[in-house]
Amino acid sequence: MLAREVAGALGCELGSAVIKRFPDGEKYVKVDSKVEGEDVVVVQSTSRPQDENLIELFLMLDALSDQWADVTAVLPYYGYGRQDKSFAAGEAVAARTIAKHIEVSARRFITINPHKKYILDYFKIPSVSVDASSLIGEYFRERDLNQPVVVAPDAGARDMAQRVADSLGCECANCEKKRLGPGKVITSAENISLDGNDVLIVDDIIDSGGTIVESAKALRSRGAGNIYVACVHPVFTGAASERISRIADELVATNTIQTEYSKISVAGLIADAVKRG
Ligand code: R5P
């Protein structure tokens, strides 16, 4: 559990809470540890089931603020973060709504690689995003990759891929992606030429897996050797991980969302961000 790891890295106690449901299905949260006047860090997953996890978070923050705790809210993965603006008239800005509910009770906010960094501007409390690319670089530095090239599956992931490439000391490139709809993309890698090079495809989020599968196919056709895939947030909707595992040699993610592929822990990054205050 990530909260336990963060507590270990901070050298502090792991608090406890009772979380249950009323018979009508509504959630009940009671903080069990005595936290009056303490610095408290709440680490909450807001991946599936998102709505339920968010209500739990809001109730937990409310309970803590009632005890005058100085609360830092940590969302390793920012659920609802991709509806980060109004794309069409009348749409709710979900990322902003989440921010408003958090800042009512928390004094500080930390997240990891939000899809768009500007969502932090929705917070009136101090808020920071932490970058996990160096951890992905470190993980693959231990591997014996053959003339590696780090590839972003689209232009949006290029900066992150570049940071991973810098940490590995290798070349970086990006595919061109056109989104046709949710889970449907077409990708080309015409500008990338490979000669058996191992390829590490890096993205912030893997959701349906379509982006990665299409870029892996394009890179194979350009002469890729082994294909490794890494992401920060393994949302993995439906058969995403199975689809990727059929085309890639290895799939690795961080534990901002706990999955069987979460081999890279962000606990140290979170602890360092908490210490920086
Ligand atoms: C898009 O800009 C993101 O960086 C990811 O590439 C995207 O969310 C992945 O979605 P999917 O796995 O459904 O293709």
mmCIF file of C-alpha atoms and ligand atoms in Angstrom:
data_model
loop_
_atom_site.group_PDB
_atom_site.id
_atom_site.type_symbol
_atom_site.label_atom_id
_atom_site.label_comp_id
_atom_site.label_asym_id
_atom_site.label_seq_id
_atom_site.Cartn_x
_atom_site.Cartn_y
_atom_site.Cartn_z
ATOM 1 C CA MET A 1 0.000 0.000 0.000
ATOM 2 C CA LEU A 2 1.448 3.338 -1.119
ATOM 3 C CA ALA A 3 0.390 5.288 2.019
ATOM 4 C CA ARG A 4 2.286 2.782 4.195
ATOM 5 C CA GLU A 5 5.399 3.174 2.022
ATOM 6 C CA VAL A 6 5.148 6.973 2.205
ATOM 7 C CA ALA A 7 4.817 6.804 6.001
ATOM 8 C CA GLY A 8 7.927 4.577 6.069
ATOM 9 C CA ALA A 9 9.868 7.020 3.871
ATOM 10 C CA LEU A 10 8.811 9.925 6.118
ATOM 11 C CA GLY A 11 9.515 7.940 9.290
ATOM 12 C CA CYS A 12 6.041 8.675 10.634
ATOM 13 C CA GLU A 13 3.066 6.710 11.872
ATOM 14 C CA LEU A 14 0.468 5.274 9.493
ATOM 15 C CA GLY A 15 -2.909 6.533 10.718
ATOM 16 C CA SER A 16 -6.057 4.491 10.679
ATOM 17 C CA ALA A 17 -9.654 5.171 9.803
ATOM 18 C CA VAL A 18 -12.958 3.334 9.719
ATOM 19 C CA ILE A 19 -14.534 3.397 6.287
ATOM 20 C CA LYS A 20 -17.866 1.693 5.810
ATOM 21 C CA ARG A 21 -21.253 2.154 4.210
ATOM 22 C CA PHE A 22 -24.602 3.027 5.635
ATOM 23 C CA PRO A 23 -27.347 0.548 4.667
ATOM 24 C CA ASP A 24 -28.533 2.912 1.901
ATOM 25 C CA GLY A 25 -25.079 2.781 0.284
ATOM 26 C CA GLU A 26 -23.713 6.147 1.446
ATOM 27 C CA LYS A 27 -20.143 6.199 2.758
ATOM 28 C CA TYR A 28 -19.084 6.707 6.384
ATOM 29 C CA VAL A 29 -15.568 7.797 7.345
ATOM 30 C CA LYS A 30 -14.148 8.128 10.860
ATOM 31 C CA VAL A 31 -10.500 8.971 11.530
ATOM 32 C CA ASP A 32 -9.329 6.692 14.334
ATOM 33 C CA SER A 33 -5.925 8.206 15.045
ATOM 34 C CA LYS A 34 -5.659 11.292 17.257
ATOM 35 C CA VAL A 35 -4.434 14.036 14.930
ATOM 36 C CA GLU A 36 -5.350 17.270 16.709
ATOM 37 C CA GLY A 37 -2.859 19.942 15.634
ATOM 38 C CA GLU A 38 -0.681 17.402 13.769
ATOM 39 C CA ASP A 39 0.728 17.513 10.229
ATOM 40 C CA VAL A 40 -1.228 14.868 8.348
ATOM 41 C CA VAL A 41 -0.649 13.516 4.851
ATOM 42 C CA VAL A 42 -3.626 11.897 3.119
ATOM 43 C CA VAL A 43 -2.668 9.664 0.197
ATOM 44 C CA GLN A 44 -5.735 8.696 -1.776
ATOM 45 C CA SER A 45 -6.158 6.774 -4.989
ATOM 46 C CA THR A 46 -8.669 8.433 -7.284
ATOM 47 C CA SER A 47 -8.572 5.781 -9.959
ATOM 48 C CA ARG A 48 -11.398 3.244 -10.363
ATOM 49 C CA PRO A 49 -13.885 3.387 -8.690
ATOM 50 C CA GLN A 50 -13.260 7.121 -9.058
ATOM 51 C CA ASP A 51 -16.515 8.491 -7.630
ATOM 52 C CA GLU A 52 -16.342 6.295 -4.566
ATOM 53 C CA ASN A 53 -12.683 7.090 -3.915
ATOM 54 C CA LEU A 54 -13.298 10.809 -4.270
ATOM 55 C CA ILE A 55 -16.191 10.811 -1.796
ATOM 56 C CA GLU A 56 -13.946 8.896 0.618
ATOM 57 C CA LEU A 57 -11.249 11.534 0.143
ATOM 58 C CA PHE A 58 -13.619 14.457 0.719
ATOM 59 C CA LEU A 59 -15.055 12.850 3.867
ATOM 60 C CA MET A 60 -11.566 12.053 5.156
ATOM 61 C CA LEU A 61 -10.385 15.629 4.585
ATOM 62 C CA ASP A 62 -13.498 16.943 6.300
ATOM 63 C CA ALA A 63 -12.937 14.711 9.341
ATOM 64 C CA LEU A 64 -9.313 15.827 9.591
ATOM 65 C CA SER A 65 -10.031 19.538 9.216
ATOM 66 C CA ASP A 66 -12.516 19.210 12.074
ATOM 67 C CA GLN A 67 -9.571 18.207 14.275
ATOM 68 C CA TRP A 68 -7.483 21.210 13.154
ATOM 69 C CA ALA A 69 -4.924 18.984 11.502
ATOM 70 C CA ASP A 70 -2.591 20.612 8.980
ATOM 71 C CA VAL A 71 -3.487 18.447 6.002
ATOM 72 C CA THR A 72 -1.518 17.767 2.824
ATOM 73 C CA ALA A 73 -3.687 15.989 0.258
ATOM 74 C CA VAL A 74 -1.778 13.694 -2.098
ATOM 75 C CA LEU A 75 -3.418 12.340 -5.232
ATOM 76 C CA PRO A 76 -0.731 10.201 -6.869
ATOM 77 C CA TYR A 77 -3.089 9.928 -9.855
ATOM 78 C CA TYR A 78 -5.425 12.858 -10.445
ATOM 79 C CA GLY A 79 -8.745 11.203 -11.273
ATOM 80 C CA TYR A 80 -11.012 13.342 -13.487
ATOM 81 C CA GLY A 81 -7.868 15.265 -14.454
ATOM 82 C CA ARG A 82 -8.311 14.852 -18.210
ATOM 83 C CA GLN A 83 -11.506 16.925 -18.351
ATOM 84 C CA ASP A 84 -9.191 19.840 -17.606
ATOM 85 C CA LYS A 85 -11.121 22.526 -19.473
ATOM 86 C CA SER A 86 -14.409 23.077 -21.210
ATOM 87 C CA PHE A 87 -13.931 21.476 -24.637
ATOM 88 C CA ALA A 88 -17.527 22.298 -25.668
ATOM 89 C CA ALA A 89 -20.038 24.839 -24.388
ATOM 90 C CA GLY A 90 -21.901 23.626 -21.325
ATOM 91 C CA GLU A 91 -19.286 21.101 -20.186
ATOM 92 C CA ALA A 92 -18.241 20.932 -16.549
ATOM 93 C CA VAL A 93 -14.510 21.318 -15.868
ATOM 94 C CA ALA A 94 -14.079 18.208 -13.743
ATOM 95 C CA ALA A 95 -10.436 18.861 -12.793
ATOM 96 C CA ARG A 96 -11.454 22.260 -11.371
ATOM 97 C CA THR A 97 -14.365 20.773 -9.437
ATOM 98 C CA ILE A 98 -12.048 18.261 -7.745
ATOM 99 C CA ALA A 99 -9.635 21.080 -6.820
ATOM 100 C CA LYS A 100 -12.433 23.135 -5.241
ATOM 101 C CA HIS A 101 -13.491 20.227 -3.049
ATOM 102 C CA ILE A 102 -9.948 19.483 -1.891
ATOM 103 C CA GLU A 103 -8.956 23.026 -1.000
ATOM 104 C CA VAL A 104 -11.934 23.420 1.345
ATOM 105 C CA SER A 105 -10.157 21.240 3.920
ATOM 106 C CA ALA A 106 -6.527 20.751 2.865
ATOM 107 C CA ARG A 107 -3.678 23.259 3.247
ATOM 108 C CA ARG A 108 -1.413 21.791 0.556
ATOM 109 C CA PHE A 109 -1.785 19.589 -2.496
ATOM 110 C CA ILE A 110 0.617 17.201 -4.242
ATOM 111 C CA THR A 111 0.110 15.140 -7.383
ATOM 112 C CA ILE A 112 2.324 13.264 -9.841
ATOM 113 C CA ASN A 113 2.564 13.998 -13.580
ATOM 114 C CA PRO A 114 -0.917 15.439 -14.092
ATOM 115 C CA HIS A 115 -1.990 15.153 -17.716
ATOM 116 C CA LYS A 116 -1.903 18.951 -18.009
ATOM 117 C CA LYS A 117 0.119 20.871 -15.450
ATOM 118 C CA TYR A 118 -2.215 23.878 -15.623
ATOM 119 C CA ILE A 119 -4.799 22.020 -13.528
ATOM 120 C CA LEU A 120 -2.680 23.113 -10.555
ATOM 121 C CA ASP A 121 -3.846 26.666 -11.286
ATOM 122 C CA TYR A 122 -7.319 25.577 -10.180
ATOM 123 C CA PHE A 123 -6.023 25.374 -6.596
ATOM 124 C CA LYS A 124 -5.912 28.387 -4.316
ATOM 125 C CA ILE A 125 -3.787 26.442 -1.817
ATOM 126 C CA PRO A 126 -0.077 25.713 -2.541
ATOM 127 C CA SER A 127 -0.017 22.852 -5.031
ATOM 128 C CA VAL A 128 2.834 20.980 -6.680
ATOM 129 C CA SER A 129 3.256 18.290 -9.281
ATOM 130 C CA VAL A 130 6.116 15.849 -9.020
ATOM 131 C CA ASP A 131 7.759 14.257 -12.052
ATOM 132 C CA ALA A 132 8.305 10.481 -12.046
ATOM 133 C CA SER A 133 10.311 10.344 -15.308
ATOM 134 C CA SER A 134 13.635 10.004 -13.494
ATOM 135 C CA LEU A 135 12.322 6.858 -11.775
ATOM 136 C CA ILE A 136 11.469 5.327 -15.157
ATOM 137 C CA GLY A 137 14.974 6.237 -16.355
ATOM 138 C CA GLU A 138 16.544 4.647 -13.271
ATOM 139 C CA TYR A 139 14.522 1.448 -13.744
ATOM 140 C CA PHE A 140 15.711 1.022 -17.329
ATOM 141 C CA ARG A 141 19.318 2.040 -16.557
ATOM 142 C CA GLU A 142 19.554 -1.278 -14.727
ATOM 143 C CA ARG A 143 18.546 -3.145 -17.885
ATOM 144 C CA ASP A 144 20.871 -4.066 -20.694
ATOM 145 C CA LEU A 145 19.085 -2.268 -23.543
ATOM 146 C CA ASN A 146 20.597 -2.493 -27.012
ATOM 147 C CA GLN A 147 21.245 1.002 -28.508
ATOM 148 C CA PRO A 148 18.047 2.263 -26.909
ATOM 149 C CA VAL A 149 15.826 4.996 -28.278
ATOM 150 C CA VAL A 150 13.126 6.500 -26.069
ATOM 151 C CA VAL A 151 9.968 7.227 -28.033
ATOM 152 C CA ALA A 152 6.936 9.313 -27.112
ATOM 153 C CA PRO A 153 3.759 7.892 -28.705
ATOM 154 C CA ASP A 154 2.617 11.430 -29.525
ATOM 155 C CA ALA A 155 3.951 14.980 -29.461
ATOM 156 C CA GLY A 156 2.298 15.640 -26.070
ATOM 157 C CA ALA A 157 4.468 13.020 -24.361
ATOM 158 C CA ARG A 158 7.704 14.260 -25.968
ATOM 159 C CA ASP A 159 8.955 16.336 -23.014
ATOM 160 C CA MET A 160 8.529 13.464 -20.631
ATOM 161 C CA ALA A 161 10.184 11.003 -23.042
ATOM 162 C CA GLN A 162 13.072 13.461 -23.431
ATOM 163 C CA ARG A 163 13.626 13.527 -19.656
ATOM 164 C CA VAL A 164 13.708 9.707 -19.599
ATOM 165 C CA ALA A 165 16.114 9.708 -22.571
ATOM 166 C CA ASP A 166 18.350 12.251 -20.803
ATOM 167 C CA SER A 167 18.433 10.049 -17.754
ATOM 168 C CA LEU A 168 19.387 7.051 -19.932
ATOM 169 C CA GLY A 169 21.791 9.130 -22.035
ATOM 170 C CA CYS A 170 20.177 8.090 -25.331
ATOM 171 C CA GLU A 171 18.239 9.454 -28.311
ATOM 172 C CA CYS A 172 14.618 10.522 -28.145
ATOM 173 C CA ALA A 173 11.934 10.684 -30.849
ATOM 174 C CA ASN A 174 8.163 10.896 -31.102
ATOM 175 C CA CYS A 175 5.456 9.297 -33.198
ATOM 176 C CA GLU A 176 2.625 11.299 -34.751
ATOM 177 C CA LYS A 177 -0.817 10.414 -33.394
ATOM 178 C CA LYS A 178 -4.273 11.360 -34.564
ATOM 179 C CA ARG A 179 -7.157 10.571 -32.211
ATOM 180 C CA LEU A 180 -10.331 9.413 -33.962
ATOM 181 C CA GLY A 181 -12.299 8.858 -30.734
ATOM 182 C CA PRO A 182 -11.961 7.279 -27.274
ATOM 183 C CA GLY A 183 -9.637 4.293 -27.635
ATOM 184 C CA LYS A 184 -9.246 4.877 -31.396
ATOM 185 C CA VAL A 185 -6.043 6.401 -32.768
ATOM 186 C CA ILE A 186 -3.892 6.218 -35.882
ATOM 187 C CA THR A 187 -0.152 6.558 -35.470
ATOM 188 C CA SER A 188 2.796 6.932 -37.781
ATOM 189 C CA ALA A 189 6.533 6.794 -37.145
ATOM 190 C CA GLU A 190 7.753 7.854 -40.593
ATOM 191 C CA ASN A 191 10.364 10.202 -39.112
ATOM 192 C CA ILE A 192 11.949 7.437 -36.998
ATOM 193 C CA SER A 193 14.377 4.970 -38.477
ATOM 194 C CA LEU A 194 15.612 2.079 -36.385
ATOM 195 C CA ASP A 195 18.059 -0.725 -37.020
ATOM 196 C CA GLY A 196 17.205 -3.300 -34.380
ATOM 197 C CA ASN A 197 17.437 -0.654 -31.632
ATOM 198 C CA ASP A 198 15.567 -1.446 -28.451
ATOM 199 C CA VAL A 199 12.756 1.036 -28.038
ATOM 200 C CA LEU A 200 11.314 2.364 -24.799
ATOM 201 C CA ILE A 201 7.869 3.911 -25.353
ATOM 202 C CA VAL A 202 7.010 6.341 -22.557
ATOM 203 C CA ASP A 203 3.653 7.970 -21.818
ATOM 204 C CA ASP A 204 2.067 9.644 -18.817
ATOM 205 C CA ILE A 205 -1.163 7.625 -18.885
ATOM 206 C CA ILE A 206 -2.165 4.333 -20.460
ATOM 207 C CA ASP A 207 -5.937 4.051 -20.586
ATOM 208 C CA SER A 208 -7.405 1.843 -23.356
ATOM 209 C CA GLY A 209 -3.880 1.004 -24.542
ATOM 210 C CA GLY A 210 -4.718 2.099 -28.097
ATOM 211 C CA THR A 211 -2.030 4.790 -28.181
ATOM 212 C CA ILE A 212 0.718 2.376 -27.135
ATOM 213 C CA VAL A 213 -0.401 -0.533 -29.329
ATOM 214 C CA GLU A 214 -0.547 1.648 -32.432
ATOM 215 C CA SER A 215 2.832 3.257 -31.743
ATOM 216 C CA ALA A 216 4.418 -0.153 -31.061
ATOM 217 C CA LYS A 217 3.095 -1.446 -34.404
ATOM 218 C CA ALA A 218 4.461 1.608 -36.207
ATOM 219 C CA LEU A 219 7.849 1.250 -34.510
ATOM 220 C CA ARG A 220 8.071 -2.470 -35.332
ATOM 221 C CA SER A 221 7.555 -1.584 -38.974
ATOM 222 C CA ARG A 222 10.423 0.945 -38.670
ATOM 223 C CA GLY A 223 12.876 -1.735 -37.489
ATOM 224 C CA ALA A 224 12.566 -1.753 -33.685
ATOM 225 C CA GLY A 225 14.286 -4.531 -31.725
ATOM 226 C CA ASN A 226 12.758 -5.228 -28.314
ATOM 227 C CA ILE A 227 9.928 -2.922 -27.335
ATOM 228 C CA TYR A 228 9.611 -1.802 -23.720
ATOM 229 C CA VAL A 229 6.664 0.263 -22.522
ATOM 230 C CA ALA A 230 6.554 2.445 -19.421
ATOM 231 C CA CYS A 231 3.953 4.811 -18.035
ATOM 232 C CA VAL A 232 3.358 6.741 -14.847
ATOM 233 C CA HIS A 233 -0.387 6.092 -14.489
ATOM 234 C CA PRO A 234 -1.582 2.597 -15.456
ATOM 235 C CA VAL A 235 -5.317 3.317 -15.772
ATOM 236 C CA PHE A 236 -5.634 0.149 -17.903
ATOM 237 C CA THR A 237 -9.268 0.179 -18.964
ATOM 238 C CA GLY A 238 -10.625 -3.128 -20.286
ATOM 239 C CA ALA A 239 -7.980 -5.390 -21.812
ATOM 240 C CA ALA A 240 -5.338 -2.628 -22.155
ATOM 241 C CA SER A 241 -2.485 -4.466 -20.428
ATOM 242 C CA GLU A 242 -3.194 -7.736 -22.283
ATOM 243 C CA ARG A 243 -3.253 -5.903 -25.637
ATOM 244 C CA ILE A 244 0.067 -4.223 -24.879
ATOM 245 C CA SER A 245 1.674 -7.395 -23.536
ATOM 246 C CA ARG A 246 0.911 -9.111 -26.859
ATOM 247 C CA ILE A 247 3.027 -6.598 -28.780
ATOM 248 C CA ALA A 248 5.606 -5.376 -26.241
ATOM 249 C CA ASP A 249 8.417 -7.297 -24.564
ATOM 250 C CA GLU A 250 7.862 -5.620 -21.189
ATOM 251 C CA LEU A 251 5.261 -3.322 -19.682
ATOM 252 C CA VAL A 252 6.140 -1.358 -16.552
ATOM 253 C CA ALA A 253 4.313 1.335 -14.577
ATOM 254 C CA THR A 254 4.587 3.212 -11.318
ATOM 255 C CA ASN A 255 2.327 2.560 -8.354
ATOM 256 C CA THR A 256 0.309 5.805 -8.574
ATOM 257 C CA ILE A 257 -2.313 3.185 -9.404
ATOM 258 C CA GLN A 258 -1.534 -0.269 -8.013
ATOM 259 C CA THR A 259 -1.439 -2.956 -10.727
ATOM 260 C CA GLU A 260 0.605 -6.084 -11.329
ATOM 261 C CA TYR A 261 2.805 -3.947 -13.621
ATOM 262 C CA SER A 262 3.522 -1.310 -10.939
ATOM 263 C CA LYS A 263 7.212 -2.132 -10.462
ATOM 264 C CA ILE A 264 8.334 1.465 -9.808
ATOM 265 C CA SER A 265 7.426 3.093 -6.505
ATOM 266 C CA VAL A 266 6.696 6.807 -6.215
ATOM 267 C CA ALA A 267 6.725 6.716 -2.388
ATOM 268 C CA GLY A 268 10.141 8.401 -2.117
ATOM 269 C CA LEU A 269 9.107 11.170 -4.528
ATOM 270 C CA ILE A 270 5.975 11.870 -2.487
ATOM 271 C CA ALA A 271 7.905 11.838 0.799
ATOM 272 C CA ASP A 272 10.472 14.293 -0.613
ATOM 273 C CA ALA A 273 7.698 16.626 -1.831
ATOM 274 C CA VAL A 274 6.032 16.495 1.600
ATOM 275 C CA LYS A 275 9.358 17.327 3.304
ATOM 276 C CA ARG A 276 9.889 20.290 0.999
ATOM 277 C CA GLY A 277 6.545 21.565 2.313
HETATM 278 C C1 R5P B 1 -2.907 11.492 -24.212
HETATM 279 O O1 R5P B 1 -2.605 12.631 -24.522
HETATM 280 C C2 R5P B 1 -2.216 10.751 -23.088
HETATM 281 O O2 R5P B 1 -0.895 11.155 -22.905
HETATM 282 C C3 R5P B 1 -2.241 9.270 -23.367
HETATM 283 O O3 R5P B 1 -1.529 9.030 -24.561
HETATM 284 C C4 R5P B 1 -3.636 8.749 -23.504
HETATM 285 O O4 R5P B 1 -4.425 9.131 -22.405
HETATM 286 C C5 R5P B 1 -3.630 7.252 -23.631
HETATM 287 O O5 R5P B 1 -4.909 6.801 -23.877
HETATM 288 P P1 R5P B 1 -5.172 5.395 -24.514
HETATM 289 O O6 R5P B 1 -4.368 4.380 -23.738
HETATM 290 O O7 R5P B 1 -6.659 5.202 -24.351
HETATM 291 O O8 R5P B 1 -4.796 5.458 -25.952
#
